[in-house]
Every structure is written in C-alpha cells, then in structure tokens.
Amino acid sequence: MGYVLLLLFFLVWRNMVQIKKATNYIAYGTEHRKGKISKLLDMITSIRNEEVEAKKKRKAQRQAEREKKEHEEIN
C-alpha cells in the first residue's frame, strides 16, 4: 500500500511540474522562467544603464556648449 501511495505522489508531482513548464512556455515563450532574484538584478542593471546614458547625454551637451562658447569667443 505504501508503494502505491509513493508512486501516486511521484506521478502527481511530475504532472504538476510538466503543467508548470507548459504554462510558463505559453505565458513567457520560454520553458525556463526567471526567478525573482534574476528579475531584480535585471531591473537594477537596466536602471543603472539608464542613469549612465543620461549622464553621457548631459556630458555631451555640456561639451557642445563649451565648444560653442569657445567658437563664439574666437569669432
């Protein structure tokens, strides 16, 4: 009787794993979903990249203004 219950438990557990994989594949287009920590790290990385890009734009704008001032002083 114990073996039957153990086999039943294993089959139900295996079926649930397959259902989760199929659901993730349908919902996300991939069989392996990302964990919460991976999503958090990706979010932090994207925020940092946005900050770096904004800083580069500000720096380029200041450089352009400096060059414009220098060009006006020469003329």
Short mmCIF file of N, CA, C and O in Angstrom, two decimals, residues 20-49:
data_model
loop_
_atom_site.label_atom_id
_atom_site.label_comp_id
_atom_site.label_asym_id
_atom_site.label_seq_id
_atom_site.Cartn_x
_atom_site.Cartn_y
_atom_site.Cartn_z
N LYS A 20 3.42 23.20 -14.99
CA LYS A 20 4.09 24.48 -14.76
C LYS A 20 4.97 24.85 -15.94
O LYS A 20 5.00 26.00 -16.38
N LYS A 21 5.72 23.89 -16.47
CA LYS A 21 6.58 24.16 -17.62
C LYS A 21 5.75 24.59 -18.82
O LYS A 21 6.09 25.54 -19.52
N ALA A 22 4.66 23.90 -19.07
CA ALA A 22 3.81 24.23 -20.21
C ALA A 22 3.19 25.62 -20.04
O ALA A 22 3.12 26.40 -20.98
N THR A 23 2.77 25.94 -18.83
CA THR A 23 2.17 27.25 -18.56
C THR A 23 3.19 28.35 -18.76
O THR A 23 2.89 29.39 -19.36
N ASN A 24 4.41 28.16 -18.27
CA ASN A 24 5.45 29.17 -18.46
C ASN A 24 5.80 29.32 -19.93
O ASN A 24 6.05 30.43 -20.39
N TYR A 25 5.80 28.22 -20.66
CA TYR A 25 6.11 28.30 -22.08
C TYR A 25 5.04 29.10 -22.83
O TYR A 25 5.33 29.92 -23.69
N ILE A 26 3.79 28.87 -22.47
CA ILE A 26 2.69 29.59 -23.11
C ILE A 26 2.73 31.06 -22.72
O ILE A 26 2.57 31.95 -23.56
N ALA A 27 2.96 31.35 -21.44
CA ALA A 27 2.89 32.73 -20.96
C ALA A 27 4.11 33.55 -21.34
O ALA A 27 3.99 34.70 -21.74
N TYR A 28 5.30 32.98 -21.21
CA TYR A 28 6.52 33.75 -21.39
C TYR A 28 7.30 33.40 -22.66
O TYR A 28 8.28 34.04 -22.98
N GLY A 29 6.89 32.37 -23.35
CA GLY A 29 7.59 31.98 -24.57
C GLY A 29 8.88 31.23 -24.30
O GLY A 29 9.68 31.02 -25.20
N THR A 30 9.09 30.82 -23.09
CA THR A 30 10.28 30.07 -22.76
C THR A 30 9.92 29.01 -21.73
O THR A 30 8.99 29.20 -20.94
N GLU A 31 10.66 27.94 -21.75
CA GLU A 31 10.35 26.86 -20.82
C GLU A 31 10.84 27.19 -19.42
O GLU A 31 10.24 26.79 -18.43
N HIS A 32 11.93 27.94 -19.33
CA HIS A 32 12.50 28.26 -18.02
C HIS A 32 12.17 29.70 -17.67
O HIS A 32 12.55 30.62 -18.37
N ARG A 33 11.47 29.87 -16.59
CA ARG A 33 11.14 31.24 -16.19
C ARG A 33 12.27 31.79 -15.33
O ARG A 33 13.04 31.03 -14.74
N LYS A 34 12.34 33.10 -15.26
CA LYS A 34 13.38 33.72 -14.46
C LYS A 34 12.90 33.81 -13.01
O LYS A 34 11.73 34.06 -12.75
N GLY A 35 13.82 33.65 -12.11
CA GLY A 35 13.49 33.76 -10.70
C GLY A 35 13.37 35.22 -10.28
O GLY A 35 13.71 36.15 -11.02
N LYS A 36 12.89 35.42 -9.09
CA LYS A 36 12.69 36.78 -8.58
C LYS A 36 14.02 37.52 -8.44
O LYS A 36 14.10 38.71 -8.74
N ILE A 37 15.05 36.83 -8.03
CA ILE A 37 16.34 37.48 -7.85
C ILE A 37 16.91 37.89 -9.19
O ILE A 37 17.44 38.99 -9.34
N SER A 38 16.78 37.04 -10.21
CA SER A 38 17.27 37.39 -11.54
C SER A 38 16.51 38.59 -12.10
O SER A 38 17.11 39.48 -12.71
N LYS A 39 15.19 38.62 -11.89
CA LYS A 39 14.39 39.76 -12.35
C LYS A 39 14.83 41.03 -11.64
O LYS A 39 14.93 42.09 -12.26
N LEU A 40 15.10 40.94 -10.34
CA LEU A 40 15.53 42.09 -9.57
C LEU A 40 16.88 42.59 -10.06
O LEU A 40 17.08 43.80 -10.24
N LEU A 41 17.81 41.69 -10.30
CA LEU A 41 19.13 42.09 -10.81
C LEU A 41 19.03 42.72 -12.20
O LEU A 41 19.71 43.70 -12.49
N ASP A 42 18.16 42.17 -13.05
CA ASP A 42 17.95 42.76 -14.37
C ASP A 42 17.38 44.16 -14.26
O ASP A 42 17.76 45.07 -15.00
N MET A 43 16.45 44.36 -13.32
CA MET A 43 15.84 45.68 -13.13
C MET A 43 16.89 46.68 -12.64
O MET A 43 16.96 47.80 -13.13
N ILE A 44 17.72 46.27 -11.70
CA ILE A 44 18.77 47.15 -11.18
C ILE A 44 19.76 47.50 -12.29
O ILE A 44 20.18 48.65 -12.44
N THR A 45 20.11 46.52 -13.11
CA THR A 45 21.03 46.76 -14.21
C THR A 45 20.44 47.73 -15.22
O THR A 45 21.13 48.64 -15.69
N SER A 46 19.17 47.58 -15.54
CA SER A 46 18.55 48.48 -16.51
C SER A 46 18.46 49.89 -15.96
O SER A 46 18.67 50.87 -16.70
N ILE A 47 18.17 50.04 -14.67
CA ILE A 47 18.13 51.38 -14.06
C ILE A 47 19.51 52.01 -14.11
O ILE A 47 19.65 53.19 -14.46
N ARG A 48 20.52 51.26 -13.80
CA ARG A 48 21.89 51.78 -13.84
C ARG A 48 22.29 52.17 -15.26
O ARG A 48 22.91 53.23 -15.46
N ASN A 49 21.92 51.36 -16.23
CA ASN A 49 22.24 51.69 -17.62
C ASN A 49 21.54 52.97 -18.05
O ASN A 49 22.12 53.78 -18.78
#
